[in-house]
Short mmCIF file of C-alpha atoms and ligand atoms in Angstrom, two decimals:
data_model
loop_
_atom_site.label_atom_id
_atom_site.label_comp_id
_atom_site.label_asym_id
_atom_site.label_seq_id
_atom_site.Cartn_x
_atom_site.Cartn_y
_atom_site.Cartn_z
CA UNK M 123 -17.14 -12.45 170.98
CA UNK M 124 -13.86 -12.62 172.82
CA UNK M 125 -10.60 -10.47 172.95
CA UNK M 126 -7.69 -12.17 172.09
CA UNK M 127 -4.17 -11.41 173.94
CA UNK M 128 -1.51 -12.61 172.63
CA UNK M 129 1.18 -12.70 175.81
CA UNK M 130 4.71 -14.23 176.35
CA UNK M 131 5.38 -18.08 176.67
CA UNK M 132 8.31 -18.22 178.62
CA UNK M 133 10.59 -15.91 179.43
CA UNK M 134 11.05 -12.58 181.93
CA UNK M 135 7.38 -11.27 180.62
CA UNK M 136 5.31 -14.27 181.19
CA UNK M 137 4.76 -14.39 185.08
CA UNK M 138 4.43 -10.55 185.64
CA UNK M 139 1.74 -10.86 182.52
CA UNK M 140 -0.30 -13.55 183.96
CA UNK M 141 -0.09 -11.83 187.33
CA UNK M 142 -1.09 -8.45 185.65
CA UNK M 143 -4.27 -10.49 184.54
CA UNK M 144 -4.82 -12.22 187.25
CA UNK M 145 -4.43 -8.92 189.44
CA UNK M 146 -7.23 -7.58 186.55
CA UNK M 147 -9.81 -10.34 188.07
CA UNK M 148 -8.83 -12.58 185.24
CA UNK M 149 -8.65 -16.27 185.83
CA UNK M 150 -7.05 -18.28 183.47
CA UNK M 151 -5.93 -21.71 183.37
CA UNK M 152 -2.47 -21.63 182.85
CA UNK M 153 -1.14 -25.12 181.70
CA UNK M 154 2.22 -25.39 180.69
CA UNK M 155 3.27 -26.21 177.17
CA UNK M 156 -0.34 -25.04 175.83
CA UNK M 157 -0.62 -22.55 172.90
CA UNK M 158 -3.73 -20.83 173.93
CA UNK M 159 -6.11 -21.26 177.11
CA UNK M 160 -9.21 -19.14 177.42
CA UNK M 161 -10.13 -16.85 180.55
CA UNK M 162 -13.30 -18.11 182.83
CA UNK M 163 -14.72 -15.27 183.71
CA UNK M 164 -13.81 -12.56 181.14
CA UNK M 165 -14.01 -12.87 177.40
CA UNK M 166 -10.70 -13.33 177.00
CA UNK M 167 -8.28 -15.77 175.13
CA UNK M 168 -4.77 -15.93 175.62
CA UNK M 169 -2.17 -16.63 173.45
CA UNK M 170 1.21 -17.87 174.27
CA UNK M 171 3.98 -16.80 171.82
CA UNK M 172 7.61 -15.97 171.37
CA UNK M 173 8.05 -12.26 172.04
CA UNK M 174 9.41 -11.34 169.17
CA UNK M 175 6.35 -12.90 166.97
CA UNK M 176 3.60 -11.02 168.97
CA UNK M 177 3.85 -6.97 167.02
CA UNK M 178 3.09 -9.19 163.90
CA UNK M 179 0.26 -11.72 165.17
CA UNK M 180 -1.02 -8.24 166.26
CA UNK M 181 -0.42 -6.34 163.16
CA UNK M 182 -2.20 -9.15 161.79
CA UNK M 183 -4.90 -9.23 163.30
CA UNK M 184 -4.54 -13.29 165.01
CA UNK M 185 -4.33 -11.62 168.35
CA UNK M 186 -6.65 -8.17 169.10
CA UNK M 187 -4.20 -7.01 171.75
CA UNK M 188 -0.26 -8.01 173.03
CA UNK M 189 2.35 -7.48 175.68
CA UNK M 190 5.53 -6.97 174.88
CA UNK M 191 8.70 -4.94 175.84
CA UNK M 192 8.72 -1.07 174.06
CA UNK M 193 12.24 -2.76 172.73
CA UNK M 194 10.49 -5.26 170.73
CA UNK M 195 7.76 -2.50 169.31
CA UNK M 196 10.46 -0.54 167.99
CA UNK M 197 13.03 -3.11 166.62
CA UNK M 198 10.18 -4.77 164.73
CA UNK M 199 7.86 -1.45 163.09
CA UNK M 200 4.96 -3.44 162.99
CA UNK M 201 1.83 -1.38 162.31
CA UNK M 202 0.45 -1.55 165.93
CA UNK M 203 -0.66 0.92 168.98
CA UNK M 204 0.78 1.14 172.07
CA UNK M 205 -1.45 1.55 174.34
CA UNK M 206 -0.74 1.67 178.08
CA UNK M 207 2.64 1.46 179.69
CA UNK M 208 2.63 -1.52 182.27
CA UNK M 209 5.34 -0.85 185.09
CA UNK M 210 7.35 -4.50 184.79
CA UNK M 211 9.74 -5.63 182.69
CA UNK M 212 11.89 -2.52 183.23
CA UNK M 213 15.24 -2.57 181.43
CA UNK M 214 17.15 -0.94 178.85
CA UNK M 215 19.27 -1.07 175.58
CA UNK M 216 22.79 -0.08 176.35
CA UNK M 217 26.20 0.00 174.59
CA UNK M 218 28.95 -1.88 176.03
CA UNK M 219 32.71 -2.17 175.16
CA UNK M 220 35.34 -4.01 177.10
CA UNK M 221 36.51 -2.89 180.90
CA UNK M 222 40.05 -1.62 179.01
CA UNK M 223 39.18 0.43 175.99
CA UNK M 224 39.00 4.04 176.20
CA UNK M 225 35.83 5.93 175.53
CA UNK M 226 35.03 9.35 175.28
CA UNK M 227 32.15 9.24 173.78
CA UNK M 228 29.56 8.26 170.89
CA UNK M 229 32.29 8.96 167.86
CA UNK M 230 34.51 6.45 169.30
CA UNK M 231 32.10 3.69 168.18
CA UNK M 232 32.83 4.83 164.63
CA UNK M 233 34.21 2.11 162.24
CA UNK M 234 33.05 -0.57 165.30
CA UNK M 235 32.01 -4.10 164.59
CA UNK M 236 29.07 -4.03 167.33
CA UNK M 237 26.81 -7.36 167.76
CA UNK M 238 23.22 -7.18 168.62
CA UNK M 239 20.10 -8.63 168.57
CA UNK M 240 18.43 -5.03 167.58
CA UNK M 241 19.90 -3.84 164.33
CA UNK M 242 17.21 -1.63 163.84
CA UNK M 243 17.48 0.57 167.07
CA UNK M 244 21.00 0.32 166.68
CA UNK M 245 20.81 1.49 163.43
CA UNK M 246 19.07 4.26 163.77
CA UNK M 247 20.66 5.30 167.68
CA UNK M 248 24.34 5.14 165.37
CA UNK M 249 22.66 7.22 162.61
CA UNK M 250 21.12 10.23 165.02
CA UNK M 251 24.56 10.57 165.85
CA UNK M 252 26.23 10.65 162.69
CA UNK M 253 28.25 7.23 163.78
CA UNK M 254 28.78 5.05 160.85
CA UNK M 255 29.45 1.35 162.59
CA UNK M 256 29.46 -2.37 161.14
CA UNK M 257 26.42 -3.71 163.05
CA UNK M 258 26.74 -7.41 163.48
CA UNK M 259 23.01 -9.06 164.32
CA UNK M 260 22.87 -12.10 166.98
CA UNK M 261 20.23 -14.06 168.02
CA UNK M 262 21.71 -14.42 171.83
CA UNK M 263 24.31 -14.50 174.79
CA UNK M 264 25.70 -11.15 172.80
CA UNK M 265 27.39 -10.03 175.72
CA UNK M 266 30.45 -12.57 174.98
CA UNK M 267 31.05 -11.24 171.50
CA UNK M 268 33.94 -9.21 172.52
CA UNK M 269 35.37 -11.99 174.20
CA UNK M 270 35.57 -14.34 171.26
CA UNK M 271 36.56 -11.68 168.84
CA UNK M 272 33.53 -11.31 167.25
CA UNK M 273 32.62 -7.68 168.08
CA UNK M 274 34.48 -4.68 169.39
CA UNK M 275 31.29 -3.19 171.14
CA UNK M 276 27.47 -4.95 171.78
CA UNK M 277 24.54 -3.61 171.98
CA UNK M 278 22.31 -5.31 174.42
CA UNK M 279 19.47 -5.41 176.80
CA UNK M 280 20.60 -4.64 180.53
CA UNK M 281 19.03 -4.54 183.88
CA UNK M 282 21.30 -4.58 186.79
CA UNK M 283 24.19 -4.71 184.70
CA UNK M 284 26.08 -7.73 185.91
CA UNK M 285 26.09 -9.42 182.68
CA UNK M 286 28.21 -6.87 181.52
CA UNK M 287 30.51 -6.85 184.24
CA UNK M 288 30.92 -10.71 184.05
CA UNK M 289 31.69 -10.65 180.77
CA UNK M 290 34.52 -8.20 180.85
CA UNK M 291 32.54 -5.42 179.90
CA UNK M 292 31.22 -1.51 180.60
CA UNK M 293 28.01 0.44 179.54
CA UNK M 294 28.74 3.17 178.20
CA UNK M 295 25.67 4.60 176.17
CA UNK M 296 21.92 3.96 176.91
CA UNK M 297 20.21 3.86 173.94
CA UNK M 298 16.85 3.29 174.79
CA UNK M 299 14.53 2.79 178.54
CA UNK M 300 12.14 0.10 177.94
CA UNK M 301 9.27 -1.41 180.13
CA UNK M 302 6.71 -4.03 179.10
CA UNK M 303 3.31 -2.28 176.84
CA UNK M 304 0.10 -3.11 176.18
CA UNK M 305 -0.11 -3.42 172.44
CA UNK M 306 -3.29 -3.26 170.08
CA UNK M 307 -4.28 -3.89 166.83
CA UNK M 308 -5.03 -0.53 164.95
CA UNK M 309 -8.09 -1.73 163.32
CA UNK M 310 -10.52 -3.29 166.21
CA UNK M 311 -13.97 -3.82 165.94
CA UNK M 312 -16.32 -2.42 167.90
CA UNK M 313 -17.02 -5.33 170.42
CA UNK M 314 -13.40 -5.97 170.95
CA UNK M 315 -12.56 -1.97 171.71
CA UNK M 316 -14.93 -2.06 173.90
CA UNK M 317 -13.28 -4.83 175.72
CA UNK M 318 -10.14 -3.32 175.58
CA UNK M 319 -11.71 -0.29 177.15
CA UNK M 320 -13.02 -2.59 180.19
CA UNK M 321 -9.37 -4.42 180.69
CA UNK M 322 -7.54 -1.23 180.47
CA UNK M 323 -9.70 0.01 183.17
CA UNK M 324 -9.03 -2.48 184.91
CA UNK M 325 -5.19 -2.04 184.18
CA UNK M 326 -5.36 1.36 185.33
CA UNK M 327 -7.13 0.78 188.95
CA UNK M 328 -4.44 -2.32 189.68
CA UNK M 329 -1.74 0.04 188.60
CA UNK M 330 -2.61 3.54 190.53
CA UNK M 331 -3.27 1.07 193.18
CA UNK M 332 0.55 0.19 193.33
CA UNK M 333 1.60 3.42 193.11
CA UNK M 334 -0.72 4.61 196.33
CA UNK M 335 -0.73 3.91 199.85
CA UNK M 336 -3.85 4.07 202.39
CA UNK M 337 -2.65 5.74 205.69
CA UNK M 338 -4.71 5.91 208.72
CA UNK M 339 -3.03 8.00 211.77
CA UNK M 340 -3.96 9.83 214.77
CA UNK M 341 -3.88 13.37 215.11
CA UNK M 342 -4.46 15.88 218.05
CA UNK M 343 -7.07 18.31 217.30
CA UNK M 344 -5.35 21.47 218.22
CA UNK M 345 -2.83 20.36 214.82
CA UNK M 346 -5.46 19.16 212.77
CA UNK M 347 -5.77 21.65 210.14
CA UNK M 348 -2.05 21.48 209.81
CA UNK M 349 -2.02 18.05 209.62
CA UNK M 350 -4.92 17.71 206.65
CA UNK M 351 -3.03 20.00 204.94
CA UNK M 352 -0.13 17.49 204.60
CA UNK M 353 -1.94 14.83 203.25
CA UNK M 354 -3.43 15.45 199.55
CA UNK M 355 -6.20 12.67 199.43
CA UNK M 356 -7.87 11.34 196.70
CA UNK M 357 -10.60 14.86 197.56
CA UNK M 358 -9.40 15.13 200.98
CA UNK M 359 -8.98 13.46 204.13
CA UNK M 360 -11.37 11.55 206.18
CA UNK M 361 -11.04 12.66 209.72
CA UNK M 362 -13.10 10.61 212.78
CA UNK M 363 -13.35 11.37 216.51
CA UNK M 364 -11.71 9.24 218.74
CA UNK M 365 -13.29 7.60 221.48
CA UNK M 366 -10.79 10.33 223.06
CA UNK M 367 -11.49 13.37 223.64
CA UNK M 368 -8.82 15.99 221.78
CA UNK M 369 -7.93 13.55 218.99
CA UNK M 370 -9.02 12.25 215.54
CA UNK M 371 -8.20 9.77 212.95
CA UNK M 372 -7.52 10.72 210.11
CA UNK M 373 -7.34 8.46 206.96
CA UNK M 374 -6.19 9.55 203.26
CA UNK M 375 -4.24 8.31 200.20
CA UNK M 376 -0.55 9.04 199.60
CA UNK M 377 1.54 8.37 197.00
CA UNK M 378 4.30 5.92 197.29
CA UNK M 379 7.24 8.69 196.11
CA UNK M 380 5.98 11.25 198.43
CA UNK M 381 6.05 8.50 201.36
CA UNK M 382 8.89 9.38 203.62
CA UNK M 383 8.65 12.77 203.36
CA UNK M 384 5.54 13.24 204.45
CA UNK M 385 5.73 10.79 206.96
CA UNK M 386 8.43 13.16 209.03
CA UNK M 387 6.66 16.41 208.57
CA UNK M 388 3.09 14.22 210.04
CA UNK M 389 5.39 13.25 212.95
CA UNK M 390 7.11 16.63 213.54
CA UNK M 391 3.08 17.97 213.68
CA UNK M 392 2.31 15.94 216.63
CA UNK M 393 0.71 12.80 214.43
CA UNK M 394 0.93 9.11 216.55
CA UNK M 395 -0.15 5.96 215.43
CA UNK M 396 0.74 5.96 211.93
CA UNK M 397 -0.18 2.69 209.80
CA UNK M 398 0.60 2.83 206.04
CA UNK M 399 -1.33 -0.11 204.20
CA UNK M 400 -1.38 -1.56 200.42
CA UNK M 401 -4.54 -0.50 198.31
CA UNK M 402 -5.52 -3.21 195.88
CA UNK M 403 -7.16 -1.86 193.34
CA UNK M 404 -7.71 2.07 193.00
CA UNK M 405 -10.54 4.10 190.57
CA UNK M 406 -10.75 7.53 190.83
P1 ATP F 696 11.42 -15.39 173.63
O1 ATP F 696 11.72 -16.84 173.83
O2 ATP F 696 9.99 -15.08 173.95
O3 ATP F 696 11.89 -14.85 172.32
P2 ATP F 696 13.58 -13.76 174.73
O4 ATP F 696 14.72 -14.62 175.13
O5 ATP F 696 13.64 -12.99 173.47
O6 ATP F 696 12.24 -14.65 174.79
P3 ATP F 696 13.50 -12.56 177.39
O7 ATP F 696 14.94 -12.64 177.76
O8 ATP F 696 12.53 -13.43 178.10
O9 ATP F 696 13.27 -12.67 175.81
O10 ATP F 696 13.08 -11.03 177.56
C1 ATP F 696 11.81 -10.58 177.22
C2 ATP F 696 11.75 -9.09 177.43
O11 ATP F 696 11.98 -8.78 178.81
C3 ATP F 696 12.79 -8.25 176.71
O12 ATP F 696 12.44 -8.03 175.36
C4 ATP F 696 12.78 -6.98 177.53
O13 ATP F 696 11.72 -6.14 177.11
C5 ATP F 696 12.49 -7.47 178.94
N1 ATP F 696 13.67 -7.45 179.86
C6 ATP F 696 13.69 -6.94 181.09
N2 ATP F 696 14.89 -7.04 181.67
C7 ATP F 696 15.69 -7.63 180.81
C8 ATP F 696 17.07 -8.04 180.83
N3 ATP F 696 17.86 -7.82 181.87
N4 ATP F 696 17.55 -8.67 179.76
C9 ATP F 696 16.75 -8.94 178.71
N5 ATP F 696 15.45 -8.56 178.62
C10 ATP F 696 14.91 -7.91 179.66
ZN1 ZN F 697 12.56 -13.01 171.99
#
């Protein structure tokens, strides 16, 4: 009995997904220009597919499980379950309209030919605000629409926003954040839930990994107590003697956001010697 994943071919998913696997302990053989290729050490066979075709093999039931971005969940409705957010593949579905026109706001979108490749969101982000719009669907390269008269406004999938500004063009709406999901067939059996269950835990202790640091520093007795109480742990700090006398090292886990913050107040308490290291994988 294996799990079946159906992941990206080629494209902005397809490395970070093999990585996320391969991150999970997973070992696959990744040959170019094959359709499927099977894990060796985890029951596990992976598909290679368009993006857009994966919420149906899912919904289908030819693949147990999927990644794909939240954008192409929601633009297809497929009957599928989201199941864990995956941290890569961050982006998100703006409007744009050229550098020149002026917008105020939502309404001035109204009566707009806008191109895009997702009618549905589009249709439904123009209908929540009472915006009635000609929506114009394109496959691709929908950011020069405006430019050869084919659209007033786009719709389109942005990260750093420098397609847009090459193009002539300004965001002015987001319509939807997106990030790459783990998606799942609603009706599993048994056996393949319950591998599921093992590769999401795995998922999990890769991803509080990234989000954690292991820091190790040296702290003067006489400010210990103020110092532990700094540092939140996992339970709470480890603390060591040093070989000398008056000082300890103390070891704990912090949390990448909290980082530089805490690192000044540990300073400003008399702590020396701080090293901040990657954890690679984390279960708590
Ligand atoms: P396919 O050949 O599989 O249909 P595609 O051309 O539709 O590929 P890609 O451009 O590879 O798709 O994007 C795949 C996904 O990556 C998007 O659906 C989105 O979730 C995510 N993504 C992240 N950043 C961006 C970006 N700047 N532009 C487009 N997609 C992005
Ligand atoms: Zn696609």
């Amino acid at each position: 009995m294996k799990l079946k994943i159906a992941i990206q071919k080629s494209g902005r998913l397809h490395e970070d997904s093999i990585k996320l696997l391969k991150e999970c302990g997973i070992d696959i053989n990744n040959g170019v220009n094959k359709l499927k290729t099977e894990a060796t050490n985890f029951p596990l066979e992976v598909f290679f597919l368009r993006d857009d075709d994966i919420p149906q093999y899912i919904e289908d039931g030819v693949a147990d499980i999927g990644v794909v971005g939240e954008n192409v969940v929601l633009e297809k409705k497929k009957q599928v379950r989201v199941v864990e957010k995956l941290g890569f593949g961050k982006c998100r579905l703006s409007m744009a309209v050229p550098k020149a026109m002026d917008y105020n706001n939502v309404k001035d979108l109204h009566n707009l030919k806008i191109a895009t490749s997702y009618p549905v969101i589009l249709g439904d982000f123009l209908k929540n605000n009472g915006v009635t719009a000609d929506i114009h669907e394109i496959s691709g390269s929908v950011e020069i629409a405006p430019g050869i008269g084919l659209a007033a406004a786009i719709c389109d999938l942005v990260s750093s926003g420098s397609t847009l500004f090459m193009n002539g063009l300004k965001e002015v709406e987001t319509v939807l954040k997106s990030e790459a999901v783990l998606i799942a067939n609603e009706g599993l059996q048994e056996a393949q839930q319950l591998l599921l269950q093992k590769l999401l835990f795995r998922i999990q202790a890769v991803r509080k990994a990234k989000n954690n640091k292991y820091i190790l520093l040296n702290a003067p007795n006489n400010n210990l107590k103020e110092i532990i109480s700094l540092l939140p742990g996992m339970k709470s700090p480890t603390v060591l003697p040093l070989a000398e006398e008056g000082w300890s090292s103390v070891h704990s886990v912090l949390n990448e956001n909290d980082f530089w913050d805490i690192i000044e107040s540990l300073k400003a308490a008399g702590a020396q010697g701080i090293l901040v290291v990657p954890i690679e994988k984390m279960v708590i």
